[in-house]
PDB file of C-alpha atoms and ligand atoms in Angstrom:
ATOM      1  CA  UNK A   1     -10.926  -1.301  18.935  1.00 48.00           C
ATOM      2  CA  UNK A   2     -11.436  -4.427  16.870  1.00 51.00           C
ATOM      3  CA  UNK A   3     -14.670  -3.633  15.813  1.00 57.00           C
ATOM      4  CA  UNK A   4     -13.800  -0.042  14.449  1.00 63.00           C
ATOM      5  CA  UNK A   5     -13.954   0.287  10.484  1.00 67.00           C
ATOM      6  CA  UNK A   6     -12.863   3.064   8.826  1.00 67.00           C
ATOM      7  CA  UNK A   7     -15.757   5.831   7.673  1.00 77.00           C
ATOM      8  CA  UNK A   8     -15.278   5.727   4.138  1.00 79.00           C
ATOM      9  CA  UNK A   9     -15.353   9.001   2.398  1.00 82.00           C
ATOM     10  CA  UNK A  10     -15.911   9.816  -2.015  1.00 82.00           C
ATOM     11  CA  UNK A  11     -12.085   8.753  -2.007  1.00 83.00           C
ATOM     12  CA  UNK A  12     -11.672   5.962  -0.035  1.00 85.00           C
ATOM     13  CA  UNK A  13     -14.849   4.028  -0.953  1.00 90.00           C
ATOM     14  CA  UNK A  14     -13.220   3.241  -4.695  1.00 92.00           C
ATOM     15  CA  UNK A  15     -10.126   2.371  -3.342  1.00 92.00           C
ATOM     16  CA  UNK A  16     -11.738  -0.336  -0.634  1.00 90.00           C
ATOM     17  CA  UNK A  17     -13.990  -2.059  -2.877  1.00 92.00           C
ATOM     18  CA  UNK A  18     -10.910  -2.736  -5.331  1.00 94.00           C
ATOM     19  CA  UNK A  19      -8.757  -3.936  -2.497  1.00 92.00           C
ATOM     20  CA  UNK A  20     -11.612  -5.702  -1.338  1.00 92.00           C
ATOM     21  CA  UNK A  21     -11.436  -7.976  -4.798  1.00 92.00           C
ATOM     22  CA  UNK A  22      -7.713  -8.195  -4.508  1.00 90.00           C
ATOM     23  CA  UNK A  23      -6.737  -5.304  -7.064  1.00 93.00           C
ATOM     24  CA  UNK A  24      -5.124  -2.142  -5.738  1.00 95.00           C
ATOM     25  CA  UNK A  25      -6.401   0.402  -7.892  1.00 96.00           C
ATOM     26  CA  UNK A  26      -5.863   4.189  -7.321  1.00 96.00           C
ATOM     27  CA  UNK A  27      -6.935   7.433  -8.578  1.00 96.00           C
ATOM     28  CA  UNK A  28      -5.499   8.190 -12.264  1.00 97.00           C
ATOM     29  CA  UNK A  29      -6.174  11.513 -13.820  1.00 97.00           C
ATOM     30  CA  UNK A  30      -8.677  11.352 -16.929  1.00 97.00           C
ATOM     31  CA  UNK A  31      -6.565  14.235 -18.845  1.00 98.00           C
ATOM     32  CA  UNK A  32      -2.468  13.520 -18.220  1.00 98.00           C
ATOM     33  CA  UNK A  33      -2.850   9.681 -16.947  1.00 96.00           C
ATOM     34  CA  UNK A  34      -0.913  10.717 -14.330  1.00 96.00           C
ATOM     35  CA  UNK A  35      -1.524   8.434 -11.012  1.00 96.00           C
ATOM     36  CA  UNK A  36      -2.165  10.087  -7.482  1.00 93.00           C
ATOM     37  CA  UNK A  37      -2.570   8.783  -4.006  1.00 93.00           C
ATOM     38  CA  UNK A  38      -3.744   9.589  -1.544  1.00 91.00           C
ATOM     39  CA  UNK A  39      -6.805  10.276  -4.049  1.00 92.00           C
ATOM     40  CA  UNK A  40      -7.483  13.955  -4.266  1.00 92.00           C
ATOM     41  CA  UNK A  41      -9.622  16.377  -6.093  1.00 93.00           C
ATOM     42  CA  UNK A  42      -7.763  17.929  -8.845  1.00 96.00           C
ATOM     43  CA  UNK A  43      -4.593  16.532 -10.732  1.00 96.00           C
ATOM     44  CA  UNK A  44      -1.386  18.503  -9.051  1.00 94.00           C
ATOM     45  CA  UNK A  45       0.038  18.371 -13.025  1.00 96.00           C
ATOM     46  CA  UNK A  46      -2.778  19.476 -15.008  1.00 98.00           C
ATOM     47  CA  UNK A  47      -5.365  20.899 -12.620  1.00 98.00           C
ATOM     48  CA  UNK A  48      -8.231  18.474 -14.223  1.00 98.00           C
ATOM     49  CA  UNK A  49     -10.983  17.190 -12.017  1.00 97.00           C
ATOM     50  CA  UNK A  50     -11.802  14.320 -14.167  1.00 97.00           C
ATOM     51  CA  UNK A  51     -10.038  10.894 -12.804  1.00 96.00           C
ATOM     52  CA  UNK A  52     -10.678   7.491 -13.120  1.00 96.00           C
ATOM     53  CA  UNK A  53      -9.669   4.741 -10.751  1.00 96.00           C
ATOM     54  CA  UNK A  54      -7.175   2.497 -12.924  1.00 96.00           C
ATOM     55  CA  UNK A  55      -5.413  -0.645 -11.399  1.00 96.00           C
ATOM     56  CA  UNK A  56      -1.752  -0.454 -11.026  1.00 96.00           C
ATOM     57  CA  UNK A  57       1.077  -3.424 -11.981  1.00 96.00           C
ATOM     58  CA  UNK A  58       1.533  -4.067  -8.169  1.00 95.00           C
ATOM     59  CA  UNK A  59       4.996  -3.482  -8.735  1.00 97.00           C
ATOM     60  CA  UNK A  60       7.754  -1.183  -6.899  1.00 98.00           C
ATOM     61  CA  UNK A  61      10.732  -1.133  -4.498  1.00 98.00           C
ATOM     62  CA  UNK A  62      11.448  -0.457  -1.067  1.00 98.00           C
ATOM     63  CA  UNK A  63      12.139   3.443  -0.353  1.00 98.00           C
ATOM     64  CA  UNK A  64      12.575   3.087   3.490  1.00 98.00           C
ATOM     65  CA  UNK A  65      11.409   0.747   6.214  1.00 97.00           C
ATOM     66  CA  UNK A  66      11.370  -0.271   9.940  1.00 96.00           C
ATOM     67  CA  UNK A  67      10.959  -3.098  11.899  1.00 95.00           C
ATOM     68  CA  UNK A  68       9.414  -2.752  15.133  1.00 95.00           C
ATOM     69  CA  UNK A  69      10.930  -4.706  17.834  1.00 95.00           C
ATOM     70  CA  UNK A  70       8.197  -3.226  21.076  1.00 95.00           C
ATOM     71  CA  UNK A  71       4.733  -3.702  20.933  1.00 93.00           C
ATOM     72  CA  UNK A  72       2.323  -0.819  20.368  1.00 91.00           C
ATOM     73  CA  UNK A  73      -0.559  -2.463  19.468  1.00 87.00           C
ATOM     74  CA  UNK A  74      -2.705  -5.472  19.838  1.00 88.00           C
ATOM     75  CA  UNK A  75      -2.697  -6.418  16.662  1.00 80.00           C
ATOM     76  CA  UNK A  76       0.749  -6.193  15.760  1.00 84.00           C
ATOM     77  CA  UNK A  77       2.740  -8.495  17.690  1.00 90.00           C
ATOM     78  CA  UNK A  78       6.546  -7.625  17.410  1.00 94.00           C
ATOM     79  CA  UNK A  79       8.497  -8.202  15.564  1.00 93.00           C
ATOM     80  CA  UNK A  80       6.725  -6.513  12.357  1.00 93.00           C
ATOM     81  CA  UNK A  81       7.469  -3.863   9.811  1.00 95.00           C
ATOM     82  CA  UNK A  82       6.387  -0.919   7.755  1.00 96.00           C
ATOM     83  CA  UNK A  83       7.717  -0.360   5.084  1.00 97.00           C
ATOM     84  CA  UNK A  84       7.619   2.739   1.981  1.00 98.00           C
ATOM     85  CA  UNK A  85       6.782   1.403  -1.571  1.00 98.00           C
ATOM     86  CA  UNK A  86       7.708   3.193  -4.634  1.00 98.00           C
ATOM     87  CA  UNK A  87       4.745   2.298  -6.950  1.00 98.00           C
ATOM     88  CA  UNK A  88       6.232   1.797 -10.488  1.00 97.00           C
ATOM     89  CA  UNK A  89       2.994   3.971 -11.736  1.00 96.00           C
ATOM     90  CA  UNK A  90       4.862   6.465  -9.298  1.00 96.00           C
ATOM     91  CA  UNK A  91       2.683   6.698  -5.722  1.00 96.00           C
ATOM     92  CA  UNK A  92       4.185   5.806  -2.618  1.00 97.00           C
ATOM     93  CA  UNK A  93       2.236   3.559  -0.342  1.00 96.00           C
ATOM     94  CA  UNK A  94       3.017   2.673   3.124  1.00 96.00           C
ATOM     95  CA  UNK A  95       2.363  -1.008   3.722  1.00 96.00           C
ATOM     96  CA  UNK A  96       3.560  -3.775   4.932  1.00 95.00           C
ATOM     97  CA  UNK A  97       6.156  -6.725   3.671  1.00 96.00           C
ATOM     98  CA  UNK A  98       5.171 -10.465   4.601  1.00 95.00           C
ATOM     99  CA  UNK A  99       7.396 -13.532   3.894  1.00 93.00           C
ATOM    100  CA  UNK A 100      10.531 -13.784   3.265  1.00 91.00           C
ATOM    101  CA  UNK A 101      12.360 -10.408   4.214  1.00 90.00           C
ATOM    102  CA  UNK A 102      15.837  -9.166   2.332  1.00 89.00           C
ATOM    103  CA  UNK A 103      18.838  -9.679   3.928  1.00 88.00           C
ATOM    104  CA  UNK A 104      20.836  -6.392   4.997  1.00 92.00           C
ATOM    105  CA  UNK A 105      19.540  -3.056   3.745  1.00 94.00           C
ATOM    106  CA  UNK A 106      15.962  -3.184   1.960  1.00 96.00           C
ATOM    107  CA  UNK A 107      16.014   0.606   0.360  1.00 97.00           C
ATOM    108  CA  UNK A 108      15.861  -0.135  -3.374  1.00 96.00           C
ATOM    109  CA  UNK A 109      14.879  -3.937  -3.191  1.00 96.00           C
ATOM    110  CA  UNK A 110      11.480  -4.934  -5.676  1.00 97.00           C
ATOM    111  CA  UNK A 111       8.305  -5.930  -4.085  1.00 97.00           C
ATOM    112  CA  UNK A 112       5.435  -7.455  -5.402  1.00 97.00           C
ATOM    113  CA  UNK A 113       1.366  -6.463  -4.517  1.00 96.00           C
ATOM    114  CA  UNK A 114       0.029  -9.125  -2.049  1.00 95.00           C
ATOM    115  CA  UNK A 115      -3.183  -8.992   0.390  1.00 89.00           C
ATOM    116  CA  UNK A 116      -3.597  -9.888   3.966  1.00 88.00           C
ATOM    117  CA  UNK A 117      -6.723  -9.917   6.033  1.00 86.00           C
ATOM    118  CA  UNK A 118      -6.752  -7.566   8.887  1.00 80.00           C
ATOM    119  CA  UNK A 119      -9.328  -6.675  11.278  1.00 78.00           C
ATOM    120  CA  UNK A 120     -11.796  -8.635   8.711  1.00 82.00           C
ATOM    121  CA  UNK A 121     -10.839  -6.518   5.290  1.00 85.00           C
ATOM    122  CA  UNK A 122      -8.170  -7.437   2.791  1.00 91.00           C
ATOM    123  CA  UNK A 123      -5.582  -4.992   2.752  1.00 90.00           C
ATOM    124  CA  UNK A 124      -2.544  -4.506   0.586  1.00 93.00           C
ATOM    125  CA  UNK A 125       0.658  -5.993   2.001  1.00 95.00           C
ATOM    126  CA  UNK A 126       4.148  -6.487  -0.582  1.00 97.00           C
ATOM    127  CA  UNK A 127       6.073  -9.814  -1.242  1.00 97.00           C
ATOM    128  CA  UNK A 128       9.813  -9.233  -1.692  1.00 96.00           C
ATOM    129  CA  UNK A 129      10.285 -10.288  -5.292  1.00 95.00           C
ATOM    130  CA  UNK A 130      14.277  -9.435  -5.439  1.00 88.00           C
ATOM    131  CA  UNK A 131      17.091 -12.819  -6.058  1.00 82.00           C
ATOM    132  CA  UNK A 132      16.959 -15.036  -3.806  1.00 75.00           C
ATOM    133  CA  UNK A 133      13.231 -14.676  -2.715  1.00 76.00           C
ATOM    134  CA  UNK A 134      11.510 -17.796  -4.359  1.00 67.00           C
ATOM    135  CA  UNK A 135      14.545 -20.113  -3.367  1.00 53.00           C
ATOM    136  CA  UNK A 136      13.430 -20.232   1.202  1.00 46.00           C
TER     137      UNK A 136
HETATM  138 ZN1   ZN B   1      -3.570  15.484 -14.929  1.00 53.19          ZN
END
């Protein structure tokens, strides 16, 4: 299923054309400021239905991860990961970390926004950005 592309709804069609120019932007309400993904309707703080879609730092840490040692999938040889990002604007993505990895436990290490092309679309992907990670 190469070939497949996602059917891009109201919400998702923002959010692609960003991350097709490199930026990750998501859905920030127009009222409170506060930031919201996966991009929904109303604000879950205020109830407003006004939002704009506002770029975020790029910056977060690692809230949980795994690293898959069996292939599922075509396009994922093993060994590869998935791993839980803590936005610093406060969403939580689930992406991916390429590089250099963290030795021992990631939970609570920084990452940095990065993009890799999958499946011929740039999608989001993290950099560890904790001590240690420019020096390899
Ligand atoms: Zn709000």
């Amino acid at each position: 299923m190469a070939d497949a592309q996602p059917v891009l709804s109201l919400y998702d069609e923002p959010f692609w054309a960003a991350m097709a120019e490199g930026r990750l932007e998501l859905q920030s309400c127009a009222s409170c400021a506060r930031f919201r993904y996966p991009p929904a309707p109303v604000c879950p703080d205020c109830l407003s239905m006004d939002y704009a879609w506002t770029p975020v730092s790029g910056r977060g840490e690692i809230l949980s991860w795994v690293i898959f040692h069996r292939q599922y999938f075509d396009d994922f040889p093993p060994p590869y990961n998935a791993i839980a990002v803590r936005l610093e604007e406060g969403p939580i993505l689930v992406s991916n970390l390429m590089g250099i990895m963290p030795v021992g436990n990631w939970i609570g290490e920084p990452v940095q926004l990065t993009c890799r092309q999958h499946e011929g679309r740039r999608q989001h992907a993290f950099e560890w950005a904790g001590a240690g990670a420019e020096g390899a």
